[in-house]
Amino acid sequence: MFDAVFLFKDALWGALVIALACSVLGVYVVMRRIVFVGAALAELSSAGIALALWLGGMGWAAGAATHPVALSLVVTLAGALFFGMGGGRGRVPQDATIGVTYAVAAAAGILLIAKAATGEAHDIFLQGNILGITATDTLVLLGVSVPVLLLHLVFYKEFLFVSFDRETARTLGFSVDAWNLLLYLTLGLVIAFAMQFAGVMLVFNFLVLPAVTGMLAARSMTGTFAVSVGSGLLAAVVGFCLSVPFDLPTGPAIIVVSGVLALLAWIVRRVQER
């Protein structure tokens, strides 16, 4: 069993980097009740990849097909800017705007990849192929994730304050809009790079389920972050180690383990409250 897992050790390291970065940012996503913003940004990222492949196939942007993550990053950050600057708040409820973005981006991605000359060969970009992560890919993920995590570590108080109590933070002189925008941009950056390896479903899982587990199991914000990261990494390792020797899809296996951990945390919480 361990010999089979060892063959994919680079992919396991990559999965752990994605789990770490997403489970940290996921606490803010769940706490601020913007869960579906994460899903919408992931779909925008996949649509960006599909657009790059379509443009490359049409011969309009030859470099786009070989570096689809570049256009994916542009599209995802544009979405992060839109939501971070309060886009969609108006006559139409913001959750409806997020839903529209999610649906249109998902449909556009499917249509573009269907018409891309290299679409069938690269369809895996949209679904994710975590076992295909190489040592170079892991270094790229580290190069994106480490600065983002350091930024959140250094400015932990600011990010937490504007997420918890925006009005009080504004009264105390915090630039709430700027911190809010920075949070969305770091979220978009991590999603754009994680998406090309993990796919929409697994990225969304790492943004939500570990954070939910943390909120159920911990009684402080520091504990919530610690449990979120711990459960995200544990789910990645256990799901990965179960999927390889038993020939199971790795992403869904990790998601099921994440769900089991969240369920256990919920049961423990209910028992403690009685």
PDB file of C-alpha atoms in Angstrom:
ATOM      1  CA  MET A   1       0.000   0.000   0.000  1.00  0.00           C
ATOM      2  CA  PHE A   2       2.689   2.488   0.997  1.00  0.00           C
ATOM      3  CA  ASP A   3       4.783   1.526  -2.031  1.00  0.00           C
ATOM      4  CA  ALA A   4       1.880   2.546  -4.300  1.00  0.00           C
ATOM      5  CA  VAL A   5       1.433   5.836  -2.455  1.00  0.00           C
ATOM      6  CA  PHE A   6       5.190   6.486  -2.619  1.00  0.00           C
ATOM      7  CA  LEU A   7       4.993   6.384  -6.414  1.00  0.00           C
ATOM      8  CA  PHE A   8       2.773   9.489  -6.247  1.00  0.00           C
ATOM      9  CA  LYS A   9       4.645  11.275  -3.455  1.00  0.00           C
ATOM     10  CA  ASP A  10       4.983  14.493  -5.489  1.00  0.00           C
ATOM     11  CA  ALA A  11       1.217  14.549  -6.013  1.00  0.00           C
ATOM     12  CA  LEU A  12       0.673  13.994  -2.277  1.00  0.00           C
ATOM     13  CA  TRP A  13       2.910  16.949  -1.428  1.00  0.00           C
ATOM     14  CA  GLY A  14       0.985  19.079  -3.906  1.00  0.00           C
ATOM     15  CA  ALA A  15      -2.333  18.006  -2.405  1.00  0.00           C
ATOM     16  CA  LEU A  16      -1.056  18.932   1.063  1.00  0.00           C
ATOM     17  CA  VAL A  17      -0.034  22.418  -0.112  1.00  0.00           C
ATOM     18  CA  ILE A  18      -3.492  22.975  -1.635  1.00  0.00           C
ATOM     19  CA  ALA A  19      -5.178  21.636   1.506  1.00  0.00           C
ATOM     20  CA  LEU A  20      -3.093  23.916   3.744  1.00  0.00           C
ATOM     21  CA  ALA A  21      -3.698  27.120   1.779  1.00  0.00           C
ATOM     22  CA  CYS A  22      -7.405  26.518   1.165  1.00  0.00           C
ATOM     23  CA  SER A  23      -8.178  25.394   4.728  1.00  0.00           C
ATOM     24  CA  VAL A  24      -6.685  28.615   6.134  1.00  0.00           C
ATOM     25  CA  LEU A  25      -8.563  30.902   3.721  1.00  0.00           C
ATOM     26  CA  GLY A  26     -11.639  28.719   4.079  1.00  0.00           C
ATOM     27  CA  VAL A  27     -12.127  29.861   7.683  1.00  0.00           C
ATOM     28  CA  TYR A  28     -12.739  33.404   6.402  1.00  0.00           C
ATOM     29  CA  VAL A  29     -14.938  32.085   3.589  1.00  0.00           C
ATOM     30  CA  VAL A  30     -17.205  30.182   5.990  1.00  0.00           C
ATOM     31  CA  MET A  31     -17.099  32.800   8.753  1.00  0.00           C
ATOM     32  CA  ARG A  32     -18.095  35.601   6.356  1.00  0.00           C
ATOM     33  CA  ARG A  33     -20.794  33.412   4.784  1.00  0.00           C
ATOM     34  CA  ILE A  34     -19.332  33.762   1.292  1.00  0.00           C
ATOM     35  CA  VAL A  35     -19.078  30.031   0.688  1.00  0.00           C
ATOM     36  CA  PHE A  36     -20.474  30.241  -2.818  1.00  0.00           C
ATOM     37  CA  VAL A  37     -18.048  33.014  -3.733  1.00  0.00           C
ATOM     38  CA  GLY A  38     -15.373  30.320  -3.474  1.00  0.00           C
ATOM     39  CA  ALA A  39     -17.359  28.065  -5.815  1.00  0.00           C
ATOM     40  CA  ALA A  40     -17.986  30.935  -8.255  1.00  0.00           C
ATOM     41  CA  LEU A  41     -14.280  31.872  -8.324  1.00  0.00           C
ATOM     42  CA  ALA A  42     -13.352  28.223  -8.913  1.00  0.00           C
ATOM     43  CA  GLU A  43     -15.755  28.070 -11.863  1.00  0.00           C
ATOM     44  CA  LEU A  44     -14.368  31.353 -13.213  1.00  0.00           C
ATOM     45  CA  SER A  45     -10.905  29.844 -12.982  1.00  0.00           C
ATOM     46  CA  SER A  46     -11.994  26.772 -14.952  1.00  0.00           C
ATOM     47  CA  ALA A  47     -13.680  29.020 -17.525  1.00  0.00           C
ATOM     48  CA  GLY A  48     -10.395  30.942 -17.861  1.00  0.00           C
ATOM     49  CA  ILE A  49      -8.549  27.696 -18.579  1.00  0.00           C
ATOM     50  CA  ALA A  50     -11.178  26.727 -21.151  1.00  0.00           C
ATOM     51  CA  LEU A  51     -10.971  30.180 -22.769  1.00  0.00           C
ATOM     52  CA  ALA A  52      -7.192  29.867 -23.049  1.00  0.00           C
ATOM     53  CA  LEU A  53      -7.491  26.466 -24.719  1.00  0.00           C
ATOM     54  CA  TRP A  54     -10.174  27.733 -27.102  1.00  0.00           C
ATOM     55  CA  LEU A  55      -8.141  30.798 -28.085  1.00  0.00           C
ATOM     56  CA  GLY A  56      -5.058  28.638 -28.565  1.00  0.00           C
ATOM     57  CA  GLY A  57      -7.009  26.218 -30.762  1.00  0.00           C
ATOM     58  CA  MET A  58      -8.308  29.083 -32.902  1.00  0.00           C
ATOM     59  CA  GLY A  59      -4.760  30.336 -33.378  1.00  0.00           C
ATOM     60  CA  TRP A  60      -5.595  33.719 -31.830  1.00  0.00           C
ATOM     61  CA  ALA A  61      -3.324  33.354 -28.828  1.00  0.00           C
ATOM     62  CA  ALA A  62      -0.859  30.570 -29.433  1.00  0.00           C
ATOM     63  CA  GLY A  63       0.778  30.918 -26.028  1.00  0.00           C
ATOM     64  CA  ALA A  64      -2.524  30.729 -24.192  1.00  0.00           C
ATOM     65  CA  ALA A  65      -2.976  26.984 -24.719  1.00  0.00           C
ATOM     66  CA  THR A  66       0.458  26.196 -23.310  1.00  0.00           C
ATOM     67  CA  HIS A  67       0.013  28.474 -20.296  1.00  0.00           C
ATOM     68  CA  PRO A  68      -3.734  28.414 -19.558  1.00  0.00           C
ATOM     69  CA  VAL A  69      -3.181  29.301 -15.911  1.00  0.00           C
ATOM     70  CA  ALA A  70      -2.190  32.849 -16.938  1.00  0.00           C
ATOM     71  CA  LEU A  71      -5.589  33.624 -18.450  1.00  0.00           C
ATOM     72  CA  SER A  72      -7.280  31.655 -15.659  1.00  0.00           C
ATOM     73  CA  LEU A  73      -5.515  33.910 -13.139  1.00  0.00           C
ATOM     74  CA  VAL A  74      -6.680  37.072 -14.933  1.00  0.00           C
ATOM     75  CA  VAL A  75     -10.302  35.900 -15.058  1.00  0.00           C
ATOM     76  CA  THR A  76     -10.295  34.703 -11.427  1.00  0.00           C
ATOM     77  CA  LEU A  77      -8.729  37.900 -10.088  1.00  0.00           C
ATOM     78  CA  ALA A  78     -11.252  39.953 -12.091  1.00  0.00           C
ATOM     79  CA  GLY A  79     -14.009  37.993 -10.334  1.00  0.00           C
ATOM     80  CA  ALA A  80     -12.293  38.488  -6.958  1.00  0.00           C
ATOM     81  CA  LEU A  81     -12.104  42.240  -7.613  1.00  0.00           C
ATOM     82  CA  PHE A  82     -15.786  42.305  -8.553  1.00  0.00           C
ATOM     83  CA  PHE A  83     -16.935  40.528  -5.399  1.00  0.00           C
ATOM     84  CA  GLY A  84     -14.316  42.219  -3.183  1.00  0.00           C
ATOM     85  CA  MET A  85     -15.489  45.676  -4.242  1.00  0.00           C
ATOM     86  CA  GLY A  86     -19.060  44.790  -3.403  1.00  0.00           C
ATOM     87  CA  GLY A  87     -20.186  43.934  -6.905  1.00  0.00           C
ATOM     88  CA  GLY A  88     -23.708  42.594  -7.084  1.00  0.00           C
ATOM     89  CA  ARG A  89     -24.988  44.527  -4.088  1.00  0.00           C
ATOM     90  CA  GLY A  90     -27.989  46.358  -5.397  1.00  0.00           C
ATOM     91  CA  ARG A  91     -31.486  45.552  -6.466  1.00  0.00           C
ATOM     92  CA  VAL A  92     -30.485  41.980  -7.164  1.00  0.00           C
ATOM     93  CA  PRO A  93     -29.431  40.095  -3.974  1.00  0.00           C
ATOM     94  CA  GLN A  94     -25.714  39.370  -3.887  1.00  0.00           C
ATOM     95  CA  ASP A  95     -26.230  35.621  -3.515  1.00  0.00           C
ATOM     96  CA  ALA A  96     -28.216  35.713  -6.763  1.00  0.00           C
ATOM     97  CA  THR A  97     -25.305  37.486  -8.479  1.00  0.00           C
ATOM     98  CA  ILE A  98     -22.935  34.833  -7.157  1.00  0.00           C
ATOM     99  CA  GLY A  99     -25.281  32.112  -8.422  1.00  0.00           C
ATOM    100  CA  VAL A 100     -25.469  33.719 -11.868  1.00  0.00           C
ATOM    101  CA  THR A 101     -21.670  33.959 -12.003  1.00  0.00           C
ATOM    102  CA  TYR A 102     -21.314  30.318 -10.989  1.00  0.00           C
ATOM    103  CA  ALA A 103     -23.835  29.035 -13.541  1.00  0.00           C
ATOM    104  CA  VAL A 104     -22.633  31.169 -16.461  1.00  0.00           C
ATOM    105  CA  ALA A 105     -18.943  30.445 -15.784  1.00  0.00           C
ATOM    106  CA  ALA A 106     -19.618  26.701 -15.549  1.00  0.00           C
ATOM    107  CA  ALA A 107     -21.631  26.681 -18.771  1.00  0.00           C
ATOM    108  CA  ALA A 108     -19.124  28.884 -20.619  1.00  0.00           C
ATOM    109  CA  GLY A 109     -16.280  26.595 -19.543  1.00  0.00           C
ATOM    110  CA  ILE A 110     -18.067  23.512 -20.875  1.00  0.00           C
ATOM    111  CA  LEU A 111     -18.973  25.200 -24.172  1.00  0.00           C
ATOM    112  CA  LEU A 112     -15.471  26.585 -24.742  1.00  0.00           C
ATOM    113  CA  ILE A 113     -13.762  23.292 -23.961  1.00  0.00           C
ATOM    114  CA  ALA A 114     -16.201  21.478 -26.256  1.00  0.00           C
ATOM    115  CA  LYS A 115     -15.140  23.706 -29.145  1.00  0.00           C
ATOM    116  CA  ALA A 116     -11.441  23.905 -28.296  1.00  0.00           C
ATOM    117  CA  ALA A 117      -9.184  22.086 -30.748  1.00  0.00           C
ATOM    118  CA  THR A 118      -7.234  20.587 -27.841  1.00  0.00           C
ATOM    119  CA  GLY A 119     -10.225  20.397 -25.543  1.00  0.00           C
ATOM    120  CA  GLU A 120     -10.502  16.639 -25.241  1.00  0.00           C
ATOM    121  CA  ALA A 121      -6.822  16.317 -24.451  1.00  0.00           C
ATOM    122  CA  HIS A 122      -6.995  18.985 -21.790  1.00  0.00           C
ATOM    123  CA  ASP A 123     -10.433  18.335 -20.376  1.00  0.00           C
ATOM    124  CA  ILE A 124      -8.673  17.142 -17.242  1.00  0.00           C
ATOM    125  CA  PHE A 125      -7.882  20.818 -16.467  1.00  0.00           C
ATOM    126  CA  LEU A 126     -11.551  21.392 -15.732  1.00  0.00           C
ATOM    127  CA  GLN A 127     -12.028  18.268 -13.641  1.00  0.00           C
ATOM    128  CA  GLY A 128      -8.669  18.265 -11.940  1.00  0.00           C
ATOM    129  CA  ASN A 129      -6.070  15.521 -11.851  1.00  0.00           C
ATOM    130  CA  ILE A 130      -4.427  15.641  -8.507  1.00  0.00           C
ATOM    131  CA  LEU A 131      -2.364  12.519  -9.220  1.00  0.00           C
ATOM    132  CA  GLY A 132      -0.747  14.393 -12.105  1.00  0.00           C
ATOM    133  CA  ILE A 133       0.925  16.962  -9.838  1.00  0.00           C
ATOM    134  CA  THR A 134       4.697  16.943 -10.356  1.00  0.00           C
ATOM    135  CA  ALA A 135       7.534  18.200  -8.157  1.00  0.00           C
ATOM    136  CA  THR A 136       7.670  21.367 -10.293  1.00  0.00           C
ATOM    137  CA  ASP A 137       3.921  21.885  -9.854  1.00  0.00           C
ATOM    138  CA  THR A 138       4.344  21.553  -6.085  1.00  0.00           C
ATOM    139  CA  LEU A 139       7.055  24.222  -6.126  1.00  0.00           C
ATOM    140  CA  VAL A 140       4.730  26.516  -8.090  1.00  0.00           C
ATOM    141  CA  LEU A 141       1.948  25.900  -5.566  1.00  0.00           C
ATOM    142  CA  LEU A 142       4.386  26.636  -2.734  1.00  0.00           C
ATOM    143  CA  GLY A 143       5.517  29.800  -4.509  1.00  0.00           C
ATOM    144  CA  VAL A 144       1.936  31.046  -4.528  1.00  0.00           C
ATOM    145  CA  SER A 145       0.716  29.694  -1.204  1.00  0.00           C
ATOM    146  CA  VAL A 146       3.627  30.609   1.092  1.00  0.00           C
ATOM    147  CA  PRO A 147       3.504  34.399   0.446  1.00  0.00           C
ATOM    148  CA  VAL A 148      -0.293  34.362   0.802  1.00  0.00           C
ATOM    149  CA  LEU A 149      -0.130  32.434   4.097  1.00  0.00           C
ATOM    150  CA  LEU A 150       2.658  34.680   5.421  1.00  0.00           C
ATOM    151  CA  LEU A 151       0.559  37.737   4.550  1.00  0.00           C
ATOM    152  CA  HIS A 152      -2.373  36.287   6.473  1.00  0.00           C
ATOM    153  CA  LEU A 153      -0.119  35.369   9.390  1.00  0.00           C
ATOM    154  CA  VAL A 154       1.416  38.845   9.642  1.00  0.00           C
ATOM    155  CA  PHE A 155      -1.937  40.634   9.285  1.00  0.00           C
ATOM    156  CA  TYR A 156      -3.981  38.039  11.145  1.00  0.00           C
ATOM    157  CA  LYS A 157      -5.548  40.637  13.448  1.00  0.00           C
ATOM    158  CA  GLU A 158      -6.630  42.911  10.594  1.00  0.00           C
ATOM    159  CA  PHE A 159      -8.154  40.143   8.467  1.00  0.00           C
ATOM    160  CA  LEU A 160      -9.957  38.699  11.479  1.00  0.00           C
ATOM    161  CA  PHE A 161     -11.239  42.043  12.766  1.00  0.00           C
ATOM    162  CA  VAL A 162     -12.731  43.220   9.467  1.00  0.00           C
ATOM    163  CA  SER A 163     -14.297  39.780   8.994  1.00  0.00           C
ATOM    164  CA  PHE A 164     -15.851  39.640  12.455  1.00  0.00           C
ATOM    165  CA  ASP A 165     -17.033  43.185  13.048  1.00  0.00           C
ATOM    166  CA  ARG A 166     -16.707  45.516  10.084  1.00  0.00           C
ATOM    167  CA  GLU A 167     -18.460  48.480  11.663  1.00  0.00           C
ATOM    168  CA  THR A 168     -16.304  48.481  14.795  1.00  0.00           C
ATOM    169  CA  ALA A 169     -13.186  48.008  12.670  1.00  0.00           C
ATOM    170  CA  ARG A 170     -14.219  50.984  10.511  1.00  0.00           C
ATOM    171  CA  THR A 171     -14.824  53.090  13.630  1.00  0.00           C
ATOM    172  CA  LEU A 172     -11.366  52.234  14.941  1.00  0.00           C
ATOM    173  CA  GLY A 173      -9.783  53.441  11.703  1.00  0.00           C
ATOM    174  CA  PHE A 174      -9.231  50.175   9.855  1.00  0.00           C
ATOM    175  CA  SER A 175      -9.439  50.443   6.074  1.00  0.00           C
ATOM    176  CA  VAL A 176     -12.158  47.817   5.878  1.00  0.00           C
ATOM    177  CA  ASP A 177     -12.665  48.011   2.105  1.00  0.00           C
ATOM    178  CA  ALA A 178      -8.951  47.621   1.395  1.00  0.00           C
ATOM    179  CA  TRP A 179      -8.565  44.630   3.723  1.00  0.00           C
ATOM    180  CA  ASN A 180     -11.719  43.119   2.301  1.00  0.00           C
ATOM    181  CA  LEU A 181     -10.390  43.482  -1.244  1.00  0.00           C
ATOM    182  CA  LEU A 182      -7.017  42.026  -0.251  1.00  0.00           C
ATOM    183  CA  LEU A 183      -8.750  38.993   1.250  1.00  0.00           C
ATOM    184  CA  TYR A 184     -10.676  38.379  -1.978  1.00  0.00           C
ATOM    185  CA  LEU A 185      -7.550  38.798  -4.120  1.00  0.00           C
ATOM    186  CA  THR A 186      -5.537  36.308  -2.057  1.00  0.00           C
ATOM    187  CA  LEU A 187      -8.496  33.937  -2.253  1.00  0.00           C
ATOM    188  CA  GLY A 188      -8.655  34.329  -6.045  1.00  0.00           C
ATOM    189  CA  LEU A 189      -4.888  33.823  -6.370  1.00  0.00           C
ATOM    190  CA  VAL A 190      -4.884  30.539  -4.444  1.00  0.00           C
ATOM    191  CA  ILE A 191      -8.013  29.249  -6.220  1.00  0.00           C
ATOM    192  CA  ALA A 192      -6.624  30.048  -9.697  1.00  0.00           C
ATOM    193  CA  PHE A 193      -3.505  27.949  -9.112  1.00  0.00           C
ATOM    194  CA  ALA A 194      -5.145  25.171  -7.060  1.00  0.00           C
ATOM    195  CA  MET A 195      -7.963  24.757  -9.585  1.00  0.00           C
ATOM    196  CA  GLN A 196      -5.774  23.578 -12.459  1.00  0.00           C
ATOM    197  CA  PHE A 197      -4.617  20.607 -10.379  1.00  0.00           C
ATOM    198  CA  ALA A 198      -7.452  19.869  -7.971  1.00  0.00           C
ATOM    199  CA  GLY A 199     -10.547  20.846  -9.975  1.00  0.00           C
ATOM    200  CA  VAL A 200     -13.602  22.780  -8.861  1.00  0.00           C
ATOM    201  CA  MET A 201     -15.052  20.133  -6.562  1.00  0.00           C
ATOM    202  CA  LEU A 202     -11.920  19.457  -4.515  1.00  0.00           C
ATOM    203  CA  VAL A 203     -10.979  23.138  -4.176  1.00  0.00           C
ATOM    204  CA  PHE A 204     -14.495  23.916  -2.985  1.00  0.00           C
ATOM    205  CA  ASN A 205     -14.215  21.051  -0.495  1.00  0.00           C
ATOM    206  CA  PHE A 206     -10.941  22.380   0.954  1.00  0.00           C
ATOM    207  CA  LEU A 207     -12.472  25.861   1.254  1.00  0.00           C
ATOM    208  CA  VAL A 208     -15.532  24.688   3.177  1.00  0.00           C
ATOM    209  CA  LEU A 209     -15.402  21.348   4.983  1.00  0.00           C
ATOM    210  CA  PRO A 210     -12.147  21.791   7.000  1.00  0.00           C
ATOM    211  CA  ALA A 211     -13.338  25.221   8.162  1.00  0.00           C
ATOM    212  CA  VAL A 212     -16.717  23.768   9.188  1.00  0.00           C
ATOM    213  CA  THR A 213     -14.898  21.023  11.110  1.00  0.00           C
ATOM    214  CA  GLY A 214     -12.793  23.680  12.824  1.00  0.00           C
ATOM    215  CA  MET A 215     -15.812  25.733  13.841  1.00  0.00           C
ATOM    216  CA  LEU A 216     -17.553  22.653  15.240  1.00  0.00           C
ATOM    217  CA  ALA A 217     -14.550  21.283  17.131  1.00  0.00           C
ATOM    218  CA  ALA A 218     -12.802  24.411  18.452  1.00  0.00           C
ATOM    219  CA  ARG A 219     -13.906  27.085  20.887  1.00  0.00           C
ATOM    220  CA  SER A 220     -11.544  29.871  19.842  1.00  0.00           C
ATOM    221  CA  MET A 221     -10.492  31.412  16.537  1.00  0.00           C
ATOM    222  CA  THR A 222      -6.924  30.155  16.930  1.00  0.00           C
ATOM    223  CA  GLY A 223      -8.311  26.679  17.587  1.00  0.00           C
ATOM    224  CA  THR A 224     -10.629  26.976  14.588  1.00  0.00           C
ATOM    225  CA  PHE A 225      -7.704  27.718  12.272  1.00  0.00           C
ATOM    226  CA  ALA A 226      -5.633  24.906  13.821  1.00  0.00           C
ATOM    227  CA  VAL A 227      -8.406  22.302  13.508  1.00  0.00           C
ATOM    228  CA  SER A 228      -9.272  23.501   9.998  1.00  0.00           C
ATOM    229  CA  VAL A 229      -5.674  23.077   8.836  1.00  0.00           C
ATOM    230  CA  GLY A 230      -5.275  19.776  10.695  1.00  0.00           C
ATOM    231  CA  SER A 231      -8.472  18.273   9.301  1.00  0.00           C
ATOM    232  CA  GLY A 232      -7.677  19.506   5.773  1.00  0.00           C
ATOM    233  CA  LEU A 233      -4.212  17.909   5.847  1.00  0.00           C
ATOM    234  CA  LEU A 234      -5.540  14.716   7.461  1.00  0.00           C
ATOM    235  CA  ALA A 235      -8.289  14.383   4.843  1.00  0.00           C
ATOM    236  CA  ALA A 236      -5.738  14.877   2.057  1.00  0.00           C
ATOM    237  CA  VAL A 237      -3.395  12.202   3.441  1.00  0.00           C
ATOM    238  CA  VAL A 238      -6.082   9.622   4.315  1.00  0.00           C
ATOM    239  CA  GLY A 239      -8.085  10.162   1.115  1.00  0.00           C
ATOM    240  CA  PHE A 240      -4.925  10.006  -0.978  1.00  0.00           C
ATOM    241  CA  CYS A 241      -3.640   6.847   0.737  1.00  0.00           C
ATOM    242  CA  LEU A 242      -7.002   5.110   0.325  1.00  0.00           C
ATOM    243  CA  SER A 243      -7.519   6.103  -3.297  1.00  0.00           C
ATOM    244  CA  VAL A 244      -4.191   4.985  -4.776  1.00  0.00           C
ATOM    245  CA  PRO A 245      -4.011   1.313  -3.695  1.00  0.00           C
ATOM    246  CA  PHE A 246      -7.775   0.773  -4.021  1.00  0.00           C
ATOM    247  CA  ASP A 247      -7.968   2.514  -7.436  1.00  0.00           C
ATOM    248  CA  LEU A 248     -10.500   5.104  -6.303  1.00  0.00           C
ATOM    249  CA  PRO A 249     -10.868   8.666  -7.695  1.00  0.00           C
ATOM    250  CA  THR A 250      -8.555  10.681  -5.439  1.00  0.00           C
ATOM    251  CA  GLY A 251     -10.558  13.921  -5.258  1.00  0.00           C
ATOM    252  CA  PRO A 252     -13.860  12.302  -4.221  1.00  0.00           C
ATOM    253  CA  ALA A 253     -12.008  10.067  -1.724  1.00  0.00           C
ATOM    254  CA  ILE A 254     -10.504  13.147  -0.048  1.00  0.00           C
ATOM    255  CA  ILE A 255     -13.903  14.860  -0.001  1.00  0.00           C
ATOM    256  CA  VAL A 256     -15.572  11.855   1.654  1.00  0.00           C
ATOM    257  CA  VAL A 257     -12.883  11.784   4.360  1.00  0.00           C
ATOM    258  CA  SER A 258     -13.416  15.542   4.880  1.00  0.00           C
ATOM    259  CA  GLY A 259     -17.137  14.873   5.283  1.00  0.00           C
ATOM    260  CA  VAL A 260     -16.501  12.113   7.821  1.00  0.00           C
ATOM    261  CA  LEU A 261     -14.262  14.418   9.873  1.00  0.00           C
ATOM    262  CA  ALA A 262     -16.923  17.148   9.814  1.00  0.00           C
ATOM    263  CA  LEU A 263     -19.568  14.614  10.887  1.00  0.00           C
ATOM    264  CA  LEU A 264     -17.397  13.405  13.781  1.00  0.00           C
ATOM    265  CA  ALA A 265     -16.842  17.003  14.897  1.00  0.00           C
ATOM    266  CA  TRP A 266     -20.597  17.625  14.788  1.00  0.00           C
ATOM    267  CA  ILE A 267     -21.322  14.487  16.854  1.00  0.00           C
ATOM    268  CA  VAL A 268     -18.710  15.438  19.464  1.00  0.00           C
ATOM    269  CA  ARG A 269     -20.111  18.969  19.639  1.00  0.00           C
ATOM    270  CA  ARG A 270     -23.660  17.707  20.153  1.00  0.00           C
ATOM    271  CA  VAL A 271     -22.537  15.316  22.907  1.00  0.00           C
ATOM    272  CA  GLN A 272     -20.643  18.110  24.698  1.00  0.00           C
ATOM    273  CA  GLU A 273     -23.665  20.427  24.570  1.00  0.00           C
ATOM    274  CA  ARG A 274     -25.933  17.913  26.337  1.00  0.00           C
TER     275      ARG A 274
END
